Structures are given as C-alpha cells and as structure tokens.
PDB file of C-alpha atoms in Angstrom:
ATOM      1  CA  MET A   1       0.000   0.000   0.000  1.00  0.00           C
ATOM      2  CA  ILE A   2       2.694   2.461   1.123  1.00  0.00           C
ATOM      3  CA  GLY A   3       4.936   1.284  -1.693  1.00  0.00           C
ATOM      4  CA  GLY A   4       2.155   1.963  -4.196  1.00  0.00           C
ATOM      5  CA  VAL A   5       1.621   5.512  -2.893  1.00  0.00           C
ATOM      6  CA  LEU A   6       5.363   6.211  -2.958  1.00  0.00           C
ATOM      7  CA  GLY A   7       5.515   4.852  -6.488  1.00  0.00           C
ATOM      8  CA  GLN A   8       2.741   7.210  -7.610  1.00  0.00           C
ATOM      9  CA  LEU A   9       4.429  10.181  -5.915  1.00  0.00           C
ATOM     10  CA  GLY A  10       7.731   9.219  -7.518  1.00  0.00           C
ATOM     11  CA  GLY A  11       5.998   9.244 -10.889  1.00  0.00           C
ATOM     12  CA  VAL A  12       4.517  12.688 -10.187  1.00  0.00           C
ATOM     13  CA  TYR A  13       8.009  13.959  -9.303  1.00  0.00           C
ATOM     14  CA  ALA A  14       9.496  12.501 -12.498  1.00  0.00           C
ATOM     15  CA  ILE A  15       6.845  14.130 -14.695  1.00  0.00           C
ATOM     16  CA  TRP A  16       7.165  17.438 -12.783  1.00  0.00           C
ATOM     17  CA  LEU A  17      10.954  17.420 -13.227  1.00  0.00           C
ATOM     18  CA  ARG A  18      10.668  16.608 -16.928  1.00  0.00           C
ATOM     19  CA  GLU A  19       8.208  19.490 -17.479  1.00  0.00           C
ATOM     20  CA  VAL A  20      10.357  21.993 -15.588  1.00  0.00           C
ATOM     21  CA  LYS A  21      13.607  20.955 -17.331  1.00  0.00           C
ATOM     22  CA  ARG A  22      12.021  21.049 -20.759  1.00  0.00           C
ATOM     23  CA  SER A  23      10.528  24.495 -20.171  1.00  0.00           C
ATOM     24  CA  LEU A  24      13.716  25.970 -18.750  1.00  0.00           C
ATOM     25  CA  ARG A  25      15.712  24.616 -21.719  1.00  0.00           C
ATOM     26  CA  ASP A  26      13.259  26.218 -24.158  1.00  0.00           C
ATOM     27  CA  LYS A  27      15.069  29.424 -25.134  1.00  0.00           C
ATOM     28  CA  GLY A  28      11.950  30.773 -26.814  1.00  0.00           C
ATOM     29  CA  GLN A  29       9.993  30.637 -23.550  1.00  0.00           C
ATOM     30  CA  LEU A  30      12.830  32.230 -21.600  1.00  0.00           C
ATOM     31  CA  ILE A  31      13.204  35.055 -24.130  1.00  0.00           C
ATOM     32  CA  GLY A  32       9.448  35.637 -24.009  1.00  0.00           C
ATOM     33  CA  GLY A  33       9.535  35.643 -20.211  1.00  0.00           C
ATOM     34  CA  VAL A  34      12.104  38.460 -20.285  1.00  0.00           C
ATOM     35  CA  SER A  35      10.850  40.445 -23.289  1.00  0.00           C
ATOM     36  CA  ARG A  36       7.240  40.744 -22.078  1.00  0.00           C
ATOM     37  CA  PRO A  37       8.069  42.600 -18.840  1.00  0.00           C
ATOM     38  CA  LEU A  38      10.648  44.718 -20.675  1.00  0.00           C
ATOM     39  CA  LEU A  39       8.029  45.748 -23.233  1.00  0.00           C
ATOM     40  CA  TRP A  40       5.248  46.411 -20.748  1.00  0.00           C
ATOM     41  CA  VAL A  41       7.210  47.928 -17.882  1.00  0.00           C
ATOM     42  CA  LEU A  42       9.954  49.832 -19.664  1.00  0.00           C
ATOM     43  CA  ILE A  43       8.129  50.994 -22.782  1.00  0.00           C
ATOM     44  CA  LEU A  44       4.406  51.144 -21.950  1.00  0.00           C
ATOM     45  CA  GLY A  45       4.887  51.823 -18.239  1.00  0.00           C
ATOM     46  CA  ILE A  46       7.460  54.584 -18.614  1.00  0.00           C
ATOM     47  CA  GLY A  47       5.663  55.990 -21.649  1.00  0.00           C
ATOM     48  CA  LEU A  48       2.313  56.377 -19.895  1.00  0.00           C
ATOM     49  CA  ASN A  49       3.667  57.106 -16.423  1.00  0.00           C
ATOM     50  CA  PRO A  50       3.466  60.938 -16.779  1.00  0.00           C
ATOM     51  CA  TYR A  51      -0.230  60.745 -17.733  1.00  0.00           C
ATOM     52  CA  PHE A  52      -1.302  58.611 -14.761  1.00  0.00           C
ATOM     53  CA  ARG A  53      -2.456  61.188 -12.274  1.00  0.00           C
ATOM     54  CA  GLY A  54      -5.627  62.698 -10.885  1.00  0.00           C
ATOM     55  CA  GLU A  55      -7.929  63.408 -13.821  1.00  0.00           C
ATOM     56  CA  VAL A  56     -11.340  65.083 -13.921  1.00  0.00           C
ATOM     57  CA  TYR A  57     -14.184  63.659 -16.028  1.00  0.00           C
ATOM     58  CA  GLY A  58     -17.165  65.994 -15.592  1.00  0.00           C
ATOM     59  CA  GLU A  59     -17.829  65.964 -11.857  1.00  0.00           C
ATOM     60  CA  VAL A  60     -15.918  62.714 -11.342  1.00  0.00           C
ATOM     61  CA  ARG A  61     -12.290  62.842 -10.262  1.00  0.00           C
ATOM     62  CA  PHE A  62      -9.856  59.944 -10.449  1.00  0.00           C
ATOM     63  CA  VAL A  63      -7.256  59.961  -7.725  1.00  0.00           C
ATOM     64  CA  VAL A  64      -4.814  57.045  -7.930  1.00  0.00           C
ATOM     65  CA  PRO A  65      -2.082  57.299  -5.306  1.00  0.00           C
ATOM     66  CA  TYR A  66       0.554  55.378  -7.291  1.00  0.00           C
ATOM     67  CA  THR A  67       2.583  55.869 -10.415  1.00  0.00           C
ATOM     68  CA  TYR A  68       1.564  54.018 -13.540  1.00  0.00           C
ATOM     69  CA  LEU A  69       4.726  51.933 -13.341  1.00  0.00           C
ATOM     70  CA  GLN A  70       3.729  50.763  -9.861  1.00  0.00           C
ATOM     71  CA  PHE A  71       0.130  50.254 -10.977  1.00  0.00           C
ATOM     72  CA  ILE A  72       0.930  48.105 -14.004  1.00  0.00           C
ATOM     73  CA  PHE A  73       3.770  46.134 -12.376  1.00  0.00           C
ATOM     74  CA  PRO A  74       1.546  43.513 -10.597  1.00  0.00           C
ATOM     75  CA  ALA A  75      -0.459  43.081 -13.812  1.00  0.00           C
ATOM     76  CA  VAL A  76       2.744  42.327 -15.757  1.00  0.00           C
ATOM     77  CA  ILE A  77       3.551  39.563 -13.242  1.00  0.00           C
ATOM     78  CA  VAL A  78       0.088  38.091 -13.828  1.00  0.00           C
ATOM     79  CA  LEU A  79       0.602  38.426 -17.607  1.00  0.00           C
ATOM     80  CA  ASN A  80       3.867  36.471 -17.467  1.00  0.00           C
ATOM     81  CA  ILE A  81       2.182  33.757 -15.401  1.00  0.00           C
ATOM     82  CA  LEU A  82      -0.826  33.681 -17.729  1.00  0.00           C
ATOM     83  CA  TYR A  83       1.311  33.260 -20.855  1.00  0.00           C
ATOM     84  CA  THR A  84       3.677  30.696 -19.403  1.00  0.00           C
ATOM     85  CA  SER A  85       0.972  28.608 -17.720  1.00  0.00           C
ATOM     86  CA  ILE A  86      -1.160  28.216 -20.818  1.00  0.00           C
ATOM     87  CA  GLN A  87       1.785  27.828 -23.208  1.00  0.00           C
ATOM     88  CA  SER A  88       3.295  25.103 -20.997  1.00  0.00           C
ATOM     89  CA  ALA A  89       0.313  22.929 -21.853  1.00  0.00           C
ATOM     90  CA  VAL A  90       1.670  22.626 -25.381  1.00  0.00           C
ATOM     91  CA  SER A  91       3.798  19.821 -23.934  1.00  0.00           C
ATOM     92  CA  LEU A  92       0.628  17.707 -23.923  1.00  0.00           C
ATOM     93  CA  ILE A  93       0.435  18.090 -27.713  1.00  0.00           C
ATOM     94  CA  TRP A  94       4.132  17.227 -28.058  1.00  0.00           C
ATOM     95  CA  ASP A  95       3.719  14.118 -25.916  1.00  0.00           C
ATOM     96  CA  ARG A  96       0.647  13.089 -27.869  1.00  0.00           C
ATOM     97  CA  GLU A  97       2.285  13.644 -31.265  1.00  0.00           C
ATOM     98  CA  PHE A  98       5.488  11.761 -30.474  1.00  0.00           C
ATOM     99  CA  GLY A  99       3.936   8.873 -28.574  1.00  0.00           C
ATOM    100  CA  PHE A 100       5.348   9.662 -25.116  1.00  0.00           C
ATOM    101  CA  LEU A 101       1.893  10.226 -23.669  1.00  0.00           C
ATOM    102  CA  ARG A 102       0.723   6.801 -24.812  1.00  0.00           C
ATOM    103  CA  GLU A 103       3.679   5.189 -23.065  1.00  0.00           C
ATOM    104  CA  VAL A 104       2.968   7.053 -19.838  1.00  0.00           C
ATOM    105  CA  LEU A 105      -0.744   6.242 -19.945  1.00  0.00           C
ATOM    106  CA  VAL A 106      -0.063   2.498 -20.075  1.00  0.00           C
ATOM    107  CA  SER A 107       2.292   2.748 -17.078  1.00  0.00           C
ATOM    108  CA  PRO A 108       1.059   1.846 -13.557  1.00  0.00           C
ATOM    109  CA  MET A 109       0.537   5.556 -12.820  1.00  0.00           C
ATOM    110  CA  SER A 110      -3.064   6.728 -12.576  1.00  0.00           C
ATOM    111  CA  ARG A 111      -4.227   9.408 -15.007  1.00  0.00           C
ATOM    112  CA  ASN A 112      -4.895  11.795 -12.142  1.00  0.00           C
ATOM    113  CA  MET A 113      -1.277  11.518 -10.968  1.00  0.00           C
ATOM    114  CA  ILE A 114       0.034  12.041 -14.527  1.00  0.00           C
ATOM    115  CA  LEU A 115      -2.105  15.163 -14.830  1.00  0.00           C
ATOM    116  CA  LEU A 116      -0.975  16.395 -11.402  1.00  0.00           C
ATOM    117  CA  GLY A 117       2.697  16.069 -12.425  1.00  0.00           C
ATOM    118  CA  LYS A 118       2.133  18.007 -15.652  1.00  0.00           C
ATOM    119  CA  VAL A 119       0.124  20.766 -13.936  1.00  0.00           C
ATOM    120  CA  LEU A 120       2.662  21.128 -11.115  1.00  0.00           C
ATOM    121  CA  GLY A 121       5.477  21.299 -13.681  1.00  0.00           C
ATOM    122  CA  GLY A 122       3.736  24.010 -15.699  1.00  0.00           C
ATOM    123  CA  ALA A 123       2.822  25.953 -12.551  1.00  0.00           C
ATOM    124  CA  THR A 124       6.419  25.831 -11.283  1.00  0.00           C
ATOM    125  CA  THR A 125       7.746  27.167 -14.590  1.00  0.00           C
ATOM    126  CA  ALA A 126       5.125  29.938 -14.585  1.00  0.00           C
ATOM    127  CA  VAL A 127       6.087  30.986 -11.053  1.00  0.00           C
ATOM    128  CA  ILE A 128       9.741  31.171 -12.143  1.00  0.00           C
ATOM    129  CA  HIS A 129       8.700  33.467 -15.009  1.00  0.00           C
ATOM    130  CA  GLY A 130       6.663  35.553 -12.547  1.00  0.00           C
ATOM    131  CA  CYS A 131       9.751  35.859 -10.348  1.00  0.00           C
ATOM    132  CA  MET A 132      11.691  37.256 -13.334  1.00  0.00           C
ATOM    133  CA  VAL A 133       9.365  40.279 -13.154  1.00  0.00           C
ATOM    134  CA  LEU A 134       9.361  40.380  -9.360  1.00  0.00           C
ATOM    135  CA  ALA A 135      13.157  40.656  -9.434  1.00  0.00           C
ATOM    136  CA  VAL A 136      12.981  44.174 -10.923  1.00  0.00           C
ATOM    137  CA  ALA A 137      10.484  45.475  -8.344  1.00  0.00           C
ATOM    138  CA  ARG A 138      12.946  47.951  -6.874  1.00  0.00           C
ATOM    139  CA  LEU A 139      13.515  49.552 -10.289  1.00  0.00           C
ATOM    140  CA  VAL A 140       9.837  50.547 -10.531  1.00  0.00           C
ATOM    141  CA  GLY A 141       9.560  51.704  -6.926  1.00  0.00           C
ATOM    142  CA  VAL A 142       7.846  48.637  -5.410  1.00  0.00           C
ATOM    143  CA  VAL A 143       9.229  47.771  -1.970  1.00  0.00           C
ATOM    144  CA  LEU A 144       9.466  44.053  -1.195  1.00  0.00           C
ATOM    145  CA  THR A 145       9.584  42.597   2.313  1.00  0.00           C
ATOM    146  CA  LEU A 146       9.857  38.908   3.173  1.00  0.00           C
ATOM    147  CA  GLU A 147       6.129  38.820   4.004  1.00  0.00           C
ATOM    148  CA  VAL A 148       5.224  40.469   0.691  1.00  0.00           C
ATOM    149  CA  ILE A 149       7.416  38.051  -1.280  1.00  0.00           C
ATOM    150  CA  LEU A 150       5.952  34.967   0.421  1.00  0.00           C
ATOM    151  CA  SER A 151       2.362  36.189  -0.055  1.00  0.00           C
ATOM    152  CA  ALA A 152       3.060  36.974  -3.718  1.00  0.00           C
ATOM    153  CA  LEU A 153       4.621  33.539  -4.308  1.00  0.00           C
ATOM    154  CA  VAL A 154       1.610  31.750  -2.804  1.00  0.00           C
ATOM    155  CA  LEU A 155      -0.814  33.736  -4.966  1.00  0.00           C
ATOM    156  CA  MET A 156       1.372  33.235  -8.051  1.00  0.00           C
ATOM    157  CA  PHE A 157       1.498  29.471  -7.555  1.00  0.00           C
ATOM    158  CA  VAL A 158      -2.257  29.041  -6.989  1.00  0.00           C
ATOM    159  CA  LEU A 159      -2.976  31.219 -10.036  1.00  0.00           C
ATOM    160  CA  ALA A 160      -0.408  29.347 -12.164  1.00  0.00           C
ATOM    161  CA  PHE A 161      -1.826  25.992 -11.053  1.00  0.00           C
ATOM    162  CA  GLY A 162      -5.335  26.922 -12.211  1.00  0.00           C
ATOM    163  CA  LEU A 163      -4.173  28.483 -15.486  1.00  0.00           C
ATOM    164  CA  THR A 164      -1.964  25.501 -16.362  1.00  0.00           C
ATOM    165  CA  ALA A 165      -4.974  23.237 -15.825  1.00  0.00           C
ATOM    166  CA  PHE A 166      -6.914  25.566 -18.138  1.00  0.00           C
ATOM    167  CA  GLY A 167      -4.166  25.192 -20.747  1.00  0.00           C
ATOM    168  CA  ILE A 168      -4.451  21.394 -20.497  1.00  0.00           C
ATOM    169  CA  VAL A 169      -8.178  21.693 -21.215  1.00  0.00           C
ATOM    170  CA  ILE A 170      -7.441  23.800 -24.312  1.00  0.00           C
ATOM    171  CA  ALA A 171      -4.697  21.422 -25.474  1.00  0.00           C
ATOM    172  CA  ASN A 172      -7.119  18.524 -25.190  1.00  0.00           C
ATOM    173  CA  TYR A 173      -9.345  20.100 -27.832  1.00  0.00           C
ATOM    174  CA  VAL A 174      -6.625  21.496 -30.126  1.00  0.00           C
ATOM    175  CA  ARG A 175      -4.665  18.996 -32.210  1.00  0.00           C
ATOM    176  CA  GLY A 176      -1.887  21.073 -33.816  1.00  0.00           C
ATOM    177  CA  PHE A 177       0.901  23.269 -32.429  1.00  0.00           C
ATOM    178  CA  GLU A 178      -0.003  26.198 -34.665  1.00  0.00           C
ATOM    179  CA  SER A 179      -3.686  25.983 -33.771  1.00  0.00           C
ATOM    180  CA  PHE A 180      -2.819  25.882 -30.081  1.00  0.00           C
ATOM    181  CA  GLY A 181      -0.720  29.062 -30.378  1.00  0.00           C
ATOM    182  CA  VAL A 182      -3.439  30.946 -32.231  1.00  0.00           C
ATOM    183  CA  PHE A 183      -6.211  29.711 -29.952  1.00  0.00           C
ATOM    184  CA  SER A 184      -4.298  30.372 -26.733  1.00  0.00           C
ATOM    185  CA  ASN A 185      -3.479  33.933 -27.823  1.00  0.00           C
ATOM    186  CA  ALA A 186      -7.152  34.441 -28.635  1.00  0.00           C
ATOM    187  CA  VAL A 187      -7.857  33.549 -25.008  1.00  0.00           C
ATOM    188  CA  ILE A 188      -4.878  35.202 -23.287  1.00  0.00           C
ATOM    189  CA  LEU A 189      -5.080  38.711 -24.736  1.00  0.00           C
ATOM    190  CA  PRO A 190      -8.824  39.343 -24.129  1.00  0.00           C
ATOM    191  CA  LEU A 191      -8.481  37.943 -20.605  1.00  0.00           C
ATOM    192  CA  TYR A 192      -5.545  40.234 -19.864  1.00  0.00           C
ATOM    193  CA  PHE A 193      -6.904  43.460 -21.375  1.00  0.00           C
ATOM    194  CA  THR A 194     -10.293  43.096 -19.657  1.00  0.00           C
ATOM    195  CA  ALA A 195      -8.764  42.374 -16.240  1.00  0.00           C
ATOM    196  CA  SER A 196      -8.325  46.018 -15.241  1.00  0.00           C
ATOM    197  CA  SER A 197      -4.652  45.423 -15.899  1.00  0.00           C
ATOM    198  CA  VAL A 198      -3.864  48.600 -17.828  1.00  0.00           C
ATOM    199  CA  PHE A 199      -6.525  50.953 -16.443  1.00  0.00           C
ATOM    200  CA  PRO A 200      -8.278  51.114 -13.052  1.00  0.00           C
ATOM    201  CA  LEU A 201     -11.924  51.058 -12.145  1.00  0.00           C
ATOM    202  CA  ASP A 202     -11.604  53.566  -9.303  1.00  0.00           C
ATOM    203  CA  PRO A 203     -12.896  52.088  -6.008  1.00  0.00           C
ATOM    204  CA  ALA A 204     -13.857  55.571  -4.837  1.00  0.00           C
ATOM    205  CA  LEU A 205     -16.567  55.692  -7.492  1.00  0.00           C
ATOM    206  CA  THR A 206     -20.060  54.308  -7.066  1.00  0.00           C
ATOM    207  CA  ARG A 207     -21.278  51.914  -9.738  1.00  0.00           C
ATOM    208  CA  ALA A 208     -23.392  54.719 -11.240  1.00  0.00           C
ATOM    209  CA  GLN A 209     -20.328  56.992 -11.424  1.00  0.00           C
ATOM    210  CA  THR A 210     -18.292  54.163 -12.971  1.00  0.00           C
ATOM    211  CA  LEU A 211     -20.930  53.691 -15.649  1.00  0.00           C
ATOM    212  CA  VAL A 212     -20.694  57.422 -16.424  1.00  0.00           C
ATOM    213  CA  THR A 213     -16.948  57.083 -16.994  1.00  0.00           C
ATOM    214  CA  TYR A 214     -16.865  53.737 -18.837  1.00  0.00           C
ATOM    215  CA  PRO A 215     -19.288  51.975 -21.211  1.00  0.00           C
ATOM    216  CA  GLU A 216     -21.562  49.600 -19.296  1.00  0.00           C
ATOM    217  CA  TRP A 217     -20.532  46.573 -21.422  1.00  0.00           C
ATOM    218  CA  LEU A 218     -16.865  47.154 -20.542  1.00  0.00           C
ATOM    219  CA  VAL A 219     -17.601  47.427 -16.810  1.00  0.00           C
ATOM    220  CA  ILE A 220     -19.627  44.199 -16.915  1.00  0.00           C
ATOM    221  CA  ILE A 221     -16.853  42.317 -18.737  1.00  0.00           C
ATOM    222  CA  VAL A 222     -14.185  43.582 -16.319  1.00  0.00           C
ATOM    223  CA  GLU A 223     -16.269  42.688 -13.264  1.00  0.00           C
ATOM    224  CA  HIS A 224     -17.008  39.178 -14.572  1.00  0.00           C
ATOM    225  CA  ASN A 225     -13.425  38.403 -15.635  1.00  0.00           C
ATOM    226  CA  PRO A 226     -11.878  36.229 -12.874  1.00  0.00           C
ATOM    227  CA  LEU A 227      -8.405  37.474 -13.822  1.00  0.00           C
ATOM    228  CA  THR A 228      -9.507  40.953 -12.671  1.00  0.00           C
ATOM    229  CA  TYR A 229      -9.506  39.685  -9.103  1.00  0.00           C
ATOM    230  CA  ALA A 230      -6.122  37.972  -9.511  1.00  0.00           C
ATOM    231  CA  VAL A 231      -4.592  41.262 -10.681  1.00  0.00           C
ATOM    232  CA  ASP A 232      -6.361  43.100  -7.868  1.00  0.00           C
ATOM    233  CA  ALA A 233      -5.058  40.656  -5.245  1.00  0.00           C
ATOM    234  CA  MET A 234      -1.510  41.008  -6.607  1.00  0.00           C
ATOM    235  CA  ARG A 235      -1.796  44.801  -6.419  1.00  0.00           C
ATOM    236  CA  GLY A 236      -3.037  44.503  -2.848  1.00  0.00           C
ATOM    237  CA  ILE A 237       0.061  42.490  -1.920  1.00  0.00           C
ATOM    238  CA  LEU A 238       2.658  44.533  -3.794  1.00  0.00           C
ATOM    239  CA  ILE A 239       1.437  48.139  -3.586  1.00  0.00           C
ATOM    240  CA  ASN A 240      -1.363  47.894  -1.005  1.00  0.00           C
ATOM    241  CA  PHE A 241      -3.957  49.076  -3.524  1.00  0.00           C
ATOM    242  CA  ASN A 242      -7.233  47.215  -4.056  1.00  0.00           C
ATOM    243  CA  GLN A 243     -10.178  48.104  -6.250  1.00  0.00           C
ATOM    244  CA  PHE A 244     -12.329  45.384  -4.669  1.00  0.00           C
ATOM    245  CA  ASP A 245     -12.588  43.663  -1.279  1.00  0.00           C
ATOM    246  CA  PRO A 246      -8.989  42.518  -0.521  1.00  0.00           C
ATOM    247  CA  MET A 247     -10.120  38.973   0.365  1.00  0.00           C
ATOM    248  CA  LEU A 248     -12.255  38.617  -2.763  1.00  0.00           C
ATOM    249  CA  GLY A 249      -9.200  38.238  -4.997  1.00  0.00           C
ATOM    250  CA  PHE A 250      -7.801  35.307  -3.005  1.00  0.00           C
ATOM    251  CA  GLN A 251     -11.214  33.636  -2.889  1.00  0.00           C
ATOM    252  CA  VAL A 252     -11.773  33.973  -6.638  1.00  0.00           C
ATOM    253  CA  VAL A 253      -8.263  32.717  -7.493  1.00  0.00           C
ATOM    254  CA  GLY A 254      -8.645  29.738  -5.128  1.00  0.00           C
ATOM    255  CA  ILE A 255     -12.068  28.774  -6.473  1.00  0.00           C
ATOM    256  CA  MET A 256     -10.869  29.252 -10.063  1.00  0.00           C
ATOM    257  CA  ALA A 257      -7.822  27.018  -9.479  1.00  0.00           C
ATOM    258  CA  VAL A 258      -9.881  24.201  -7.947  1.00  0.00           C
ATOM    259  CA  GLY A 259     -12.619  24.479 -10.581  1.00  0.00           C
ATOM    260  CA  LEU A 260     -10.209  24.496 -13.536  1.00  0.00           C
ATOM    261  CA  TYR A 261      -8.218  21.580 -12.131  1.00  0.00           C
ATOM    262  CA  LEU A 262     -11.381  19.499 -11.694  1.00  0.00           C
ATOM    263  CA  LEU A 263     -12.325  20.389 -15.281  1.00  0.00           C
ATOM    264  CA  ALA A 264      -8.854  19.305 -16.436  1.00  0.00           C
ATOM    265  CA  VAL A 265      -9.248  15.995 -14.538  1.00  0.00           C
ATOM    266  CA  TRP A 266     -12.532  15.427 -16.356  1.00  0.00           C
ATOM    267  CA  GLU A 267     -11.073  16.288 -19.751  1.00  0.00           C
ATOM    268  CA  PHE A 268      -7.894  14.238 -19.215  1.00  0.00           C
ATOM    269  CA  ARG A 269     -10.004  11.088 -18.961  1.00  0.00           C
ATOM    270  CA  LYS A 270     -10.778  11.537 -22.671  1.00  0.00           C
ATOM    271  CA  VAL A 271      -7.109  11.633 -23.726  1.00  0.00           C
TER     272      VAL A 271
END
C-alpha cells in the first residue's frame, strides 16, 4: 500500500521534473519571459507614467495614489504567469504527437497523478517566469519585504496551477501546435486586457459613477473576468492598492484554481 503511494508520488516527481527541465531549456519561452516585462514595464509603463495622475471627467475625479509603473507592475507579473501557464500545456500536444503520452498512460501511474505532475510542472515554470518580473520590483519603486514576497509567491502558484490546468483543457481540444498558439493567444489577450490590468476602475466611485466614466458593457466584462480579481489581489500584496474587497481576490483565485483543475481531470479522462 505504502509502496504503491510512494511509487505514484515518484511518478509525479518525475513528470514534474521533466516538465520543468524542458521548459527551462526552451530558449523561446525564456526570451518571451524576459521580453514581455521589458516591453510592458519599460516601454508602456514609462511611456504612460506621466499621464497617470488625478484626472477630472465631468464631476468625477480619479485619484490614484501610485505611479503608472507601480500600478501596471503587478499586472505584468500576472501576464507572465498567464502566458507561461497556458503555453506550458503545449507539452501535452508534443507528448501526444510523439507517442510519449501513450507510453505514460499504459504505465502503472493513474491518469490523475500524470495530470498532477504536468500541472505542477507548468505551474512551477510559470512561477519562475513571474519571479523574473518580481526581481525588478525595486527599479519601478515597489518595496518588497519577506512577508510580501511569500504572499506573492503563494498567490502566483495558486494562479499558475489553475491556469496551467486551463491550458491542459485547451490542449485537449486542439490537435496542432499552430492551432494551439493561435487559440491560446485568442484567449490570453482578451483575458488580460479586460482584467483592469492597464486601467483602473476607481474604487472611490459608485457603480453609477463608474458607468458614467466607462461603457456599461466594458464594466460588466471587467467585473465578470476572474483574472480581474487575480490582478487586484496582486496589487493589494505589492502596492497595497485594491479596487475590490482585498479577500475577494484570493477567494476567486482559489475557487478558479480548484474548478479548472477538476475540469482538467474530467477532460484528461478523454485523452
């Protein structure tokens, strides 16, 4: 009994290690993990930083007590995790195309343990890519303490776990590498841009005031995008700025991770 459990855990570790090594040896992923924060933080962040200040729209005044660089920095961490998590699921297509998955599926390991190893591997790689952004926090004026770093790492891992499971679900429906890239980008970019990542919905405004400032359809999409609450929770940790209830972000990310993993378990039975 104990030997069987240890065998399953050993298999999970082997698959996790294989996923992490393969991702870290992929120069394309590493270059993307560095170029994305450089593009967003250095070019967009510095470019728009002077315009991010108190603005008046009719009788409504935005007052955001942080620079745009500080505001967008947590969202760039989430973006790096989002990209890496979903793209890591392309390994499922590789394994399926080259027969490795078939060999693993006929091994004594259960499908749930195989899936767990792949999701943990993808989540670990995504957290590493998130840490690449976190490493330049001081350059954009974000102060990191040990408590802040630990809280951010926990949130990053739970988010990456759920998003990697989501990528597995997508990879289960998409058969080709090119189709997976196109389809995943069609999912990633709308999720990111409607997550209040590049502009705030000011918490000082009532809903009626918000609807005066933004189109109602945009407010509804932002409020119903679960990634909005992940970005908000990351901002709460890193710059102590929340647009919603501080606990709501952690709750949404936790529920999303569990729900997406259960969905991935269901879909992986069809592989």
